[in-house]
Amino acid sequence: MIIGIIEHDRGKLNSQSLEMLTLAREVAASEGVAVTAVLIGQNAASLADSLATYGVNRAIVVTHDQLDDYAPEAWAEAVVQVAAAESPKAIMATGTERGNEVMAHVAARLDLPMAANVTRVATGDLYEVTRVRWGGSLLEEARLPGELKLLTVAPLTLPVSEAPVPDMTVTTFAAELSNKAFRVRVTGRELPESDKVSLAEARLVVGGGRGVGSAEGFTVLEELADLLGGAVGGSRVVTNLGWRPHADQVGQTGTRIAPDLYIACGISGAIQHWVGCKGAKKILAINTDPEAPMMTKADYAVIGDLHEVLPALIAELKG
Ligand code: FAD
């Protein structure tokens, strides 16, 4: 069997799990085995039935009284215990922060190699895999050894496709987890303001970088975003400086955005930022430096001080 770990947050499915199942099915077909989904925590049990649509032959719900929220080591330990009981050929997870984190723990526990962010697998004694590196700016061909193959699937690179299974079965597995496995766990949550458009889904994003100058400097970006019904984002510099929360960060270690228009203000356009915004249909850069990478890559560029350009733009929009 091929095991696919279904990522969820307190019972809410992360749809990238379905992309992972697309590749899991291909690998299973090539190996001549079936796909088994592992759902960690009783609150994920309600997701099990829907997985039959995506080629899952069996779902295993891992139960434990402390598994009501994410805990990376506990998830990994549970996966290791399921693997010991089921002897799969491969274990696959989403190439998200959580998926990669859990699989890194699984690999360490089993002393096996793991390939992260895979988009293609050719099976054999060694798996030959293609994986996404550097935030999507290069593809790497790699060989993955090991009796049991461990890999995560690059997000947003494979389609979600249906392959209904008429007779999927659901079983439970009681994990034995010590308190040590819960050393890292969710202890609290800070929810974003719900009336704002989310960065990942916004059709328009106004992004600010070091050039904005201060947290207060973002007021004008907020005003422009509100006028256009968009969201505000920022570079890592502005989140590091505490001008914006990390949830607003665009880039390799932040959110990937794909709006119709990205207005990048005072952002140099370093590669780690670029990989997060290159999905925008159009980019308008505002920067005092005409040589800044963001200016040379943008569809439209305004050379100037954002503190002058943005108020002028807002005044024009207000008519
Ligand atoms: P700077 O590079 O300092 O650029 C500021 C720009 O503002 C300059 O181009 C300047 O000409 C312009 N400017 C200054 N004043 C004005 C003004 N008044 N009006 C108009 N323009 C003005 N970065 C991210 O953004 N996202 C990530 O996810 C991310 N992940 C990273 C991961 C790793 C492992 C590493 C090593 C780095 C990462 N970085 C990330 C950091 C990245 O390398 C850059 O340092 C960062 O993006 C630069 O931010 P910036 O453009 O705001 O600042």
Coordinates of C-alpha atoms in Angstrom, one line a residue, residues 95-317:
G95 CA 4.6 19.6 0.9
T96 CA 3.2 22.3 3.2
E97 CA 4.8 23.6 6.4
R98 CA 2.9 20.9 8.4
G99 CA 3.4 18.1 5.9
N100 CA 7.1 18.7 5.6
E101 CA 7.5 19.1 9.3
V102 CA 5.7 15.8 10.1
M103 CA 7.5 13.9 7.5
A104 CA 10.9 15.2 8.6
H105 CA 10.1 13.8 12.1
V106 CA 9.0 10.5 10.5
A107 CA 12.2 10.3 8.5
A108 CA 14.3 11.0 11.6
R109 CA 12.5 8.4 13.7
L110 CA 12.9 5.7 11.0
D111 CA 16.4 6.9 10.0
L112 CA 15.3 7.1 6.4
P113 CA 15.8 9.7 3.7
M114 CA 12.9 11.9 2.6
A115 CA 12.3 13.9 -0.6
A116 CA 10.3 17.1 -0.1
N117 CA 8.2 19.0 -2.6
V118 CA 8.0 16.2 -5.2
T119 CA 6.1 16.7 -8.5
R120 CA 6.9 13.4 -10.3
V121 CA 7.8 9.9 -9.3
A122 CA 9.2 7.0 -11.3
T123 CA 9.0 3.9 -9.1
G124 CA 11.6 1.2 -8.8
D125 CA 14.1 0.0 -6.1
L126 CA 15.1 3.7 -6.1
Y127 CA 12.4 6.2 -6.7
E128 CA 13.5 8.8 -9.3
V129 CA 11.8 12.0 -8.3
T130 CA 11.5 15.5 -9.6
R131 CA 11.3 18.1 -6.9
V132 CA 10.7 21.8 -6.7
R133 CA 13.5 23.8 -5.2
W134 CA 14.2 27.5 -4.4
G135 CA 10.5 28.4 -4.2
G136 CA 9.9 27.0 -7.7
S137 CA 12.8 28.7 -9.5
L138 CA 14.4 25.3 -10.3
L139 CA 13.5 21.7 -10.6
E140 CA 15.8 19.0 -9.3
E141 CA 16.1 15.4 -10.3
A142 CA 16.9 13.1 -7.4
R143 CA 17.0 9.5 -6.4
L144 CA 15.2 8.3 -3.3
P145 CA 16.5 5.1 -1.7
G146 CA 15.1 3.2 1.3
E147 CA 12.9 0.2 1.8
L148 CA 10.1 2.6 2.7
K149 CA 10.0 5.8 0.6
L150 CA 9.1 9.0 2.3
L151 CA 8.1 12.0 0.3
T152 CA 5.9 15.2 0.3
V153 CA 4.2 16.6 -2.8
A154 CA 4.8 20.2 -3.9
P155 CA 1.7 22.3 -3.3
L156 CA -0.2 23.9 -6.2
T157 CA 1.6 21.9 -8.9
L158 CA -0.6 18.9 -9.5
P159 CA -4.3 18.9 -10.4
V160 CA -7.0 17.5 -8.0
S161 CA -8.6 14.6 -10.0
E162 CA -11.4 12.2 -9.1
A163 CA -11.1 8.4 -9.2
P164 CA -14.1 7.1 -7.2
V165 CA -13.7 3.9 -5.2
P166 CA -17.1 2.3 -4.6
D167 CA -16.2 0.2 -1.5
M168 CA -13.8 2.2 0.6
T169 CA -13.4 1.0 4.1
V170 CA -12.8 3.0 7.3
T171 CA -10.9 1.6 10.2
T172 CA -9.5 3.1 13.4
F173 CA -6.0 2.9 14.9
A174 CA -5.4 3.7 18.6
A175 CA -2.0 5.4 18.8
E176 CA 0.1 5.0 21.9
L177 CA 1.6 8.4 22.5
S178 CA 3.6 9.7 25.5
N179 CA 3.4 13.2 26.8
K180 CA 6.9 13.8 25.2
A181 CA 5.2 13.6 21.8
F182 CA 3.2 16.7 22.7
R183 CA 6.1 18.9 23.6
V184 CA 5.3 21.0 20.5
R185 CA 1.6 21.6 20.2
V186 CA -0.8 24.4 19.5
T187 CA -1.5 26.3 22.7
G188 CA -3.4 29.3 21.3
R189 CA -4.6 30.9 18.1
E190 CA -4.7 34.4 16.8
L191 CA -7.3 34.8 14.1
P192 CA -7.1 37.4 11.4
E193 CA -9.7 40.1 11.1
S194 CA -12.5 38.3 9.4
D195 CA -13.9 41.2 7.4
K196 CA -10.7 41.6 5.4
V197 CA -10.0 39.9 2.1
S198 CA -7.3 37.2 2.7
L199 CA -3.9 37.8 1.1
A200 CA -3.9 34.4 -0.7
E201 CA -7.3 35.0 -2.3
A202 CA -7.3 38.8 -2.9
R203 CA -7.7 39.9 -6.5
L204 CA -5.6 43.0 -5.7
V205 CA -2.7 43.2 -3.3
V206 CA -0.8 46.4 -2.3
G207 CA 2.6 45.3 -0.9
G208 CA 5.0 47.4 1.1
G209 CA 8.7 46.9 1.7
R210 CA 11.4 48.7 3.7
G211 CA 10.8 51.8 1.5
V212 CA 7.5 52.3 3.4
G213 CA 9.7 53.4 6.3
S214 CA 7.5 52.6 9.3
A215 CA 4.4 50.8 10.5
E216 CA 2.5 54.1 10.3
G217 CA 3.6 54.4 6.7
F218 CA 1.3 51.5 5.8
T219 CA -1.8 53.7 6.5
V220 CA -1.6 54.9 2.9
L221 CA -1.3 51.4 1.5
E222 CA -4.3 50.3 3.6
E223 CA -6.3 53.2 2.2
L224 CA -5.4 52.2 -1.4
A225 CA -6.2 48.6 -0.7
D226 CA -9.6 49.5 0.9
L227 CA -10.5 51.7 -2.1
L228 CA -9.7 48.9 -4.5
G229 CA -11.2 46.1 -2.4
G230 CA -7.8 44.4 -2.0
A231 CA -5.5 43.2 0.8
V232 CA -2.2 44.6 2.1
G233 CA 1.0 42.5 2.1
G234 CA 4.6 43.1 2.8
S235 CA 8.2 41.9 2.4
R236 CA 10.0 39.9 5.1
V237 CA 11.9 43.0 6.1
V238 CA 8.6 44.7 7.2
T239 CA 7.5 41.6 9.2
N240 CA 10.9 41.2 10.8
L241 CA 10.8 44.9 11.8
G242 CA 7.3 44.3 13.3
W243 CA 5.7 46.8 11.0
R244 CA 3.2 44.1 9.8
P245 CA 2.3 40.6 11.2
H246 CA 3.9 37.5 9.7
A247 CA 0.5 36.6 8.2
D248 CA 1.0 39.6 5.8
Q249 CA 4.3 38.4 4.4
V250 CA 4.5 37.6 0.7
G251 CA 7.3 35.2 -0.4
Q252 CA 9.1 32.0 -0.1
T253 CA 8.6 31.9 3.7
G254 CA 5.3 33.7 3.6
T255 CA 2.1 33.6 1.5
R256 CA 2.1 32.9 -2.3
I257 CA -0.2 35.3 -4.0
A258 CA -1.9 35.3 -7.4
P259 CA -3.9 38.5 -7.7
D260 CA -4.9 40.2 -10.9
L261 CA -2.8 43.1 -9.9
Y262 CA 0.1 43.4 -7.4
I263 CA 1.2 46.9 -6.5
A264 CA 4.7 46.6 -5.0
C265 CA 5.7 49.7 -3.1
G266 CA 9.3 50.2 -1.9
I267 CA 10.1 46.5 -2.4
S268 CA 13.4 45.6 -4.1
G269 CA 12.2 42.3 -5.4
A270 CA 14.6 39.8 -3.9
I271 CA 14.2 36.3 -5.3
Q272 CA 12.6 35.1 -2.0
H273 CA 9.9 37.8 -2.4
W274 CA 9.6 37.3 -6.1
V275 CA 8.7 33.6 -5.8
G276 CA 5.7 34.6 -3.7
C277 CA 4.3 37.2 -6.1
K278 CA 5.3 36.0 -9.5
G279 CA 1.8 34.4 -9.9
A280 CA 0.3 37.9 -10.2
K281 CA -1.2 38.6 -13.6
K282 CA 0.2 42.1 -13.6
I283 CA 2.7 43.9 -11.4
L284 CA 3.0 47.6 -10.8
A285 CA 6.2 48.6 -9.0
I286 CA 6.7 51.9 -7.3
N287 CA 10.3 52.5 -6.3
T288 CA 12.9 55.3 -6.2
D289 CA 15.5 53.0 -7.7
P290 CA 14.9 52.2 -11.4
E291 CA 17.4 49.4 -11.2
A292 CA 15.6 47.5 -8.4
P293 CA 14.8 43.9 -9.6
M294 CA 11.1 44.5 -9.0
M295 CA 11.2 47.5 -11.3
T296 CA 12.9 45.6 -14.1
K297 CA 10.5 42.6 -13.9
A298 CA 7.2 44.5 -13.3
D299 CA 4.7 45.1 -16.1
Y300 CA 4.4 48.8 -15.1
A301 CA 6.9 50.8 -13.1
V302 CA 6.7 54.2 -11.5
I303 CA 10.0 55.7 -10.6
G304 CA 9.4 57.8 -7.5
D305 CA 8.8 58.2 -3.8
L306 CA 5.9 56.0 -2.7
H307 CA 4.9 58.6 -0.2
E308 CA 4.2 61.0 -3.1
V309 CA 3.0 58.5 -5.7
L310 CA 0.4 56.7 -3.5
P311 CA -1.4 59.8 -2.2
A312 CA -1.6 61.1 -5.8
L313 CA -3.0 57.7 -6.9
I314 CA -5.6 57.7 -4.1
A315 CA -6.6 61.3 -4.9
E316 CA -7.0 60.3 -8.6
L317 CA -9.1 57.3 -7.7

